[in-house]
CSV table of N, CA and C in Angstrom, one decimal:
chain,number,residue,atom,x,y,z
A,1,MET,N,2.6,57.1,-46.6
A,1,MET,CA,1.1,56.1,-45.9
A,1,MET,C,0.8,55.1,-47.0
A,2,LEU,N,0.9,53.5,-46.5
A,2,LEU,CA,0.8,53.1,-47.1
A,2,LEU,C,-0.7,52.6,-46.7
A,3,VAL,N,-1.7,52.1,-48.5
A,3,VAL,CA,-2.6,51.6,-48.5
A,3,VAL,C,-3.2,49.9,-49.0
A,4,ARG,N,-3.8,49.6,-48.3
A,4,ARG,CA,-4.4,48.8,-49.3
A,4,ARG,C,-5.5,49.0,-49.7
A,5,ALA,N,-5.6,48.0,-51.4
A,5,ALA,CA,-6.5,48.3,-52.3
A,5,ALA,C,-8.3,48.3,-51.8
A,6,SER,N,-8.2,47.2,-51.0
A,6,SER,CA,-9.5,46.9,-49.6
A,6,SER,C,-9.8,48.3,-49.3
A,7,GLU,N,-9.2,48.5,-48.5
A,7,GLU,CA,-9.4,50.1,-48.1
A,7,GLU,C,-10.0,51.7,-49.2
A,8,LEU,N,-9.2,51.2,-49.7
A,8,LEU,CA,-10.0,52.2,-51.0
A,8,LEU,C,-11.4,52.4,-51.2
A,9,ARG,N,-11.9,51.1,-51.1
A,9,ARG,CA,-13.4,51.0,-51.5
A,9,ARG,C,-14.2,51.8,-50.2
A,10,LEU,N,-13.3,52.2,-48.9
A,10,LEU,CA,-14.1,52.4,-47.7
A,10,LEU,C,-13.9,54.4,-48.6
A,11,LEU,N,-13.4,54.8,-48.9
A,11,LEU,CA,-13.3,56.5,-48.7
A,11,LEU,C,-14.1,56.4,-50.3
A,12,ASP,N,-14.9,57.8,-49.5
A,12,ASP,CA,-15.6,58.6,-50.4
A,12,ASP,C,-14.2,59.8,-51.3
A,13,VAL,N,-15.2,59.2,-52.6
A,13,VAL,CA,-13.7,59.8,-53.9
A,13,VAL,C,-14.9,61.9,-54.5
A,14,VAL,N,-14.1,62.4,-53.7
A,14,VAL,CA,-14.6,63.9,-54.3
A,14,VAL,C,-13.6,65.0,-55.3
A,15,ASN,N,-14.6,65.2,-56.0
A,15,ASN,CA,-13.7,66.6,-57.2
A,15,ASN,C,-13.7,67.1,-56.6
A,16,ILE,N,-12.5,67.9,-56.3
A,16,ILE,CA,-11.6,68.8,-55.9
A,16,ILE,C,-12.1,69.9,-56.9
A,17,VAL,N,-12.8,69.6,-58.3
A,17,VAL,CA,-12.7,70.8,-59.1
A,17,VAL,C,-14.3,70.8,-58.8
A,18,ASP,N,-15.2,70.8,-58.1
A,18,ASP,CA,-16.6,71.6,-57.7
A,18,ASP,C,-17.5,70.8,-56.9
A,19,GLY,N,-16.0,69.9,-55.9
A,19,GLY,CA,-17.0,69.8,-55.1
A,19,GLY,C,-17.8,68.3,-54.7
A,20,ARG,N,-18.2,67.5,-56.0
A,20,ARG,CA,-19.2,66.9,-55.8
A,20,ARG,C,-18.2,65.7,-55.4
A,21,LYS,N,-19.1,64.7,-54.7
A,21,LYS,CA,-19.0,63.7,-53.9
A,21,LYS,C,-19.4,62.7,-55.8
A,22,LEU,N,-18.4,61.7,-55.9
A,22,LEU,CA,-18.7,61.1,-57.2
A,22,LEU,C,-18.6,59.7,-56.3
A,23,GLY,N,-18.8,59.0,-55.3
A,23,GLY,CA,-19.0,57.8,-54.8
A,23,GLY,C,-17.5,56.6,-54.6
A,24,TYR,N,-17.7,55.6,-54.4
A,24,TYR,CA,-16.7,54.8,-53.8
A,24,TYR,C,-15.9,54.2,-55.0
A,25,VAL,N,-14.7,53.9,-54.6
A,25,VAL,CA,-14.3,52.8,-55.6
A,25,VAL,C,-14.3,51.7,-55.7
A,26,TYR,N,-15.2,51.2,-56.4
A,26,TYR,CA,-15.4,49.2,-56.6
A,26,TYR,C,-14.3,48.8,-57.2
A,27,ASP,N,-13.4,49.1,-57.9
A,27,ASP,CA,-12.2,48.3,-58.8
A,27,ASP,C,-11.6,49.4,-59.1
A,28,LEU,N,-10.4,48.9,-59.6
A,28,LEU,CA,-8.6,49.4,-60.0
A,28,LEU,C,-8.9,48.9,-61.0
A,29,ASP,N,-8.0,49.7,-62.5
A,29,ASP,CA,-7.5,49.0,-63.6
A,29,ASP,C,-6.0,49.3,-63.6
A,30,VAL,N,-5.7,47.8,-63.6
A,30,VAL,CA,-4.0,47.7,-63.2
A,30,VAL,C,-3.6,47.6,-63.9
A,31,ASP,N,-2.4,47.8,-64.7
A,31,ASP,CA,-1.3,47.0,-65.7
A,31,ASP,C,-0.6,46.1,-65.2
A,32,VAL,N,-1.2,45.0,-65.7
A,32,VAL,CA,-0.2,43.5,-65.8
A,32,VAL,C,1.0,43.6,-65.7
A,33,ASP,N,1.5,44.2,-66.3
A,33,ASP,CA,3.0,43.9,-66.9
A,33,ASP,C,3.4,44.8,-66.1
A,34,THR,N,3.2,45.6,-65.2
A,34,THR,CA,3.9,46.8,-64.4
A,34,THR,C,3.8,46.6,-63.0
A,35,GLY,N,2.7,46.1,-63.1
A,35,GLY,CA,1.5,45.9,-61.5
A,35,GLY,C,1.6,47.6,-60.9
A,36,SER,N,1.4,48.7,-62.4
A,36,SER,CA,1.0,49.6,-61.7
A,36,SER,C,-0.4,50.0,-61.7
A,37,ILE,N,-0.8,50.7,-61.2
A,37,ILE,CA,-2.3,51.4,-61.5
A,37,ILE,C,-2.7,52.5,-62.6
A,38,LYS,N,-3.5,52.2,-63.1
A,38,LYS,CA,-3.9,52.9,-63.9
A,38,LYS,C,-5.0,54.1,-64.3
A,39,ALA,N,-5.8,53.3,-63.7
A,39,ALA,CA,-7.5,54.3,-63.1
A,39,ALA,C,-7.7,53.5,-61.7
A,40,LEU,N,-9.5,54.4,-60.5
A,40,LEU,CA,-9.5,54.1,-60.3
A,40,LEU,C,-11.1,53.8,-61.0
A,41,LEU,N,-11.6,53.0,-60.7
A,41,LEU,CA,-13.2,52.4,-61.2
A,41,LEU,C,-14.9,52.8,-60.1
A,42,LEU,N,-14.9,53.9,-60.5
A,42,LEU,CA,-16.5,54.0,-59.6
A,42,LEU,C,-17.1,53.9,-60.2
A,43,PRO,N,-19.1,53.3,-59.4
A,43,PRO,CA,-20.0,53.0,-60.1
A,43,PRO,C,-20.5,54.7,-61.2
A,44,GLY,N,-21.0,54.6,-62.4
A,44,GLY,CA,-21.6,56.0,-63.2
A,44,GLY,C,-22.9,56.2,-61.8
A,45,ASP,N,-23.1,56.0,-61.6
A,45,ASP,CA,-24.8,56.6,-60.7
A,45,ASP,C,-24.1,56.7,-58.8
A,46,GLY,N,-23.1,56.7,-59.2
A,46,GLY,CA,-22.8,57.9,-57.2
A,46,GLY,C,-23.4,56.8,-56.5
A,47,GLY,N,-22.8,55.5,-56.1
A,47,GLY,CA,-22.9,54.4,-55.5
A,47,GLY,C,-23.9,53.4,-55.3
A,48,ARG,N,-25.7,54.6,-56.2
A,48,ARG,CA,-26.7,54.2,-56.1
A,48,ARG,C,-27.0,53.1,-56.6
A,49,ARG,N,-27.5,51.5,-55.8
A,49,ARG,CA,-27.3,50.3,-56.8
A,49,ARG,C,-28.7,50.5,-57.6
A,50,TRP,N,-30.2,51.4,-57.5
A,50,TRP,CA,-31.3,51.2,-58.2
A,50,TRP,C,-31.3,52.5,-58.7
A,51,SER,N,-31.7,52.6,-60.3
A,51,SER,CA,-32.0,53.7,-60.6
A,51,SER,C,-33.4,54.1,-61.3
A,52,LEU,N,-34.3,54.4,-61.4
A,52,LEU,CA,-35.6,54.8,-62.5
A,52,LEU,C,-35.3,54.6,-63.8
A,53,PHE,N,-34.0,55.2,-64.1
A,53,PHE,CA,-34.0,55.6,-65.6
A,53,PHE,C,-33.0,54.8,-65.6
A,54,GLY,N,-32.2,53.8,-65.0
A,54,GLY,CA,-31.0,53.0,-65.8
A,54,GLY,C,-29.9,53.5,-65.5
A,55,ARG,N,-28.5,53.1,-65.6
A,55,ARG,CA,-27.7,53.2,-64.7
A,55,ARG,C,-26.9,53.9,-65.6
A,56,ARG,N,-26.0,54.5,-65.2
A,56,ARG,CA,-25.0,55.5,-66.2
A,56,ARG,C,-24.0,55.0,-66.3
A,57,PRO,N,-23.0,55.0,-67.3
A,57,PRO,CA,-21.3,54.0,-67.6
A,57,PRO,C,-20.9,54.5,-66.4
A,58,ASP,N,-19.6,53.5,-66.3
A,58,ASP,CA,-19.0,53.6,-64.7
A,58,ASP,C,-18.0,55.1,-64.8
A,59,ILE,N,-17.4,55.7,-64.4
A,59,ILE,CA,-16.3,56.7,-63.9
A,59,ILE,C,-15.0,56.2,-63.9
A,60,ALA,N,-14.3,56.2,-65.1
A,60,ALA,CA,-12.4,55.9,-65.0
A,60,ALA,C,-11.7,56.8,-64.7
A,61,VAL,N,-11.8,57.1,-63.6
A,61,VAL,CA,-10.6,58.0,-63.0
A,61,VAL,C,-9.4,57.5,-63.1
A,62,PRO,N,-8.3,58.4,-64.0
A,62,PRO,CA,-7.1,58.0,-64.6
A,62,PRO,C,-6.3,58.1,-62.8
A,63,TRP,N,-5.4,57.7,-62.8
A,63,TRP,CA,-4.4,57.4,-61.7
A,63,TRP,C,-3.6,58.9,-61.7
A,64,GLY,N,-3.6,59.3,-62.5
A,64,GLY,CA,-2.8,60.9,-62.7
A,64,GLY,C,-4.0,61.9,-62.3
A,65,ARG,N,-5.1,61.6,-62.3
A,65,ARG,CA,-6.5,62.6,-62.0
A,65,ARG,C,-5.9,62.5,-59.8
A,66,VAL,N,-5.6,61.7,-59.7
A,66,VAL,CA,-5.5,61.4,-58.2
A,66,VAL,C,-4.6,62.5,-57.4
A,67,ARG,N,-5.4,63.5,-56.7
A,67,ARG,CA,-4.5,64.2,-56.3
A,67,ARG,C,-4.0,63.7,-54.4
A,68,LYS,N,-4.6,63.6,-53.3
A,68,LYS,CA,-4.2,63.1,-52.2
A,68,LYS,C,-5.6,61.9,-52.4
A,69,ILE,N,-4.7,60.9,-51.1
A,69,ILE,CA,-5.5,59.8,-50.9
A,69,ILE,C,-5.3,60.1,-49.0
A,70,GLY,N,-6.9,60.8,-48.2
A,70,GLY,CA,-7.0,61.0,-47.3
A,70,GLY,C,-6.6,59.6,-46.2
A,71,VAL,N,-7.3,60.4,-45.3
A,71,VAL,CA,-8.1,59.1,-44.2
A,71,VAL,C,-9.6,58.6,-44.2
A,72,ASP,N,-10.3,59.4,-44.7
A,72,ASP,CA,-12.0,59.0,-45.6
A,72,ASP,C,-11.7,59.9,-46.4
A,73,VAL,N,-11.3,60.0,-47.4
A,73,VAL,CA,-11.2,60.7,-48.6
A,73,VAL,C,-10.3,60.9,-49.4
A,74,ILE,N,-10.3,60.4,-50.9
A,74,ILE,CA,-9.7,60.7,-52.1
A,74,ILE,C,-10.7,61.7,-52.9
A,75,LEU,N,-9.2,62.5,-53.3
A,75,LEU,CA,-9.3,64.0,-53.8
A,75,LEU,C,-8.8,63.9,-55.0
A,76,VAL,N,-9.8,64.2,-56.2
A,76,VAL,CA,-9.1,63.9,-57.3
A,76,VAL,C,-9.4,65.3,-58.8
A,77,HIS,N,-9.2,65.2,-59.3
A,77,HIS,CA,-9.2,66.5,-60.5
A,77,HIS,C,-9.8,66.5,-61.7
A,78,LEU,N,-11.4,66.1,-61.7
A,78,LEU,CA,-11.8,65.7,-63.1
A,78,LEU,C,-12.1,66.7,-63.8
A,79,PRO,N,-12.3,67.2,-64.5
A,79,PRO,CA,-12.5,68.0,-65.5
A,79,PRO,C,-14.0,67.8,-66.1
A,80,ALA,N,-15.1,68.4,-66.2
A,80,ALA,CA,-16.3,67.8,-67.1
A,80,ALA,C,-16.2,66.8,-68.3
A,81,THR,N,-14.7,67.1,-68.9
A,81,THR,CA,-14.9,66.5,-69.9
A,81,THR,C,-15.0,64.9,-69.4
A,82,TYR,N,-14.2,64.5,-68.3
A,82,TYR,CA,-14.1,63.2,-68.2
A,82,TYR,C,-15.2,62.5,-67.7
A,83,GLU,N,-16.4,63.3,-67.1
A,83,GLU,CA,-17.6,62.7,-66.4
A,83,GLU,C,-18.6,62.3,-67.9
């Protein structure tokens, strides 16, 4: 299955460890020398724009933690130590 980077932004990212929705991809961390994806970057606030207590740090999901990219969801395996 061929997926464009722009299409990744439309997919929910779900952690298979606890079933929690982490948000949407807003950017990619790409190695410019090899052209490979190093990580998916997600907003730390779960995709919400505003928060009463400020914004949490962004979540970087290492590419090796991506388990499956489906038609409407990206499944990742993120233990609590990554968040």
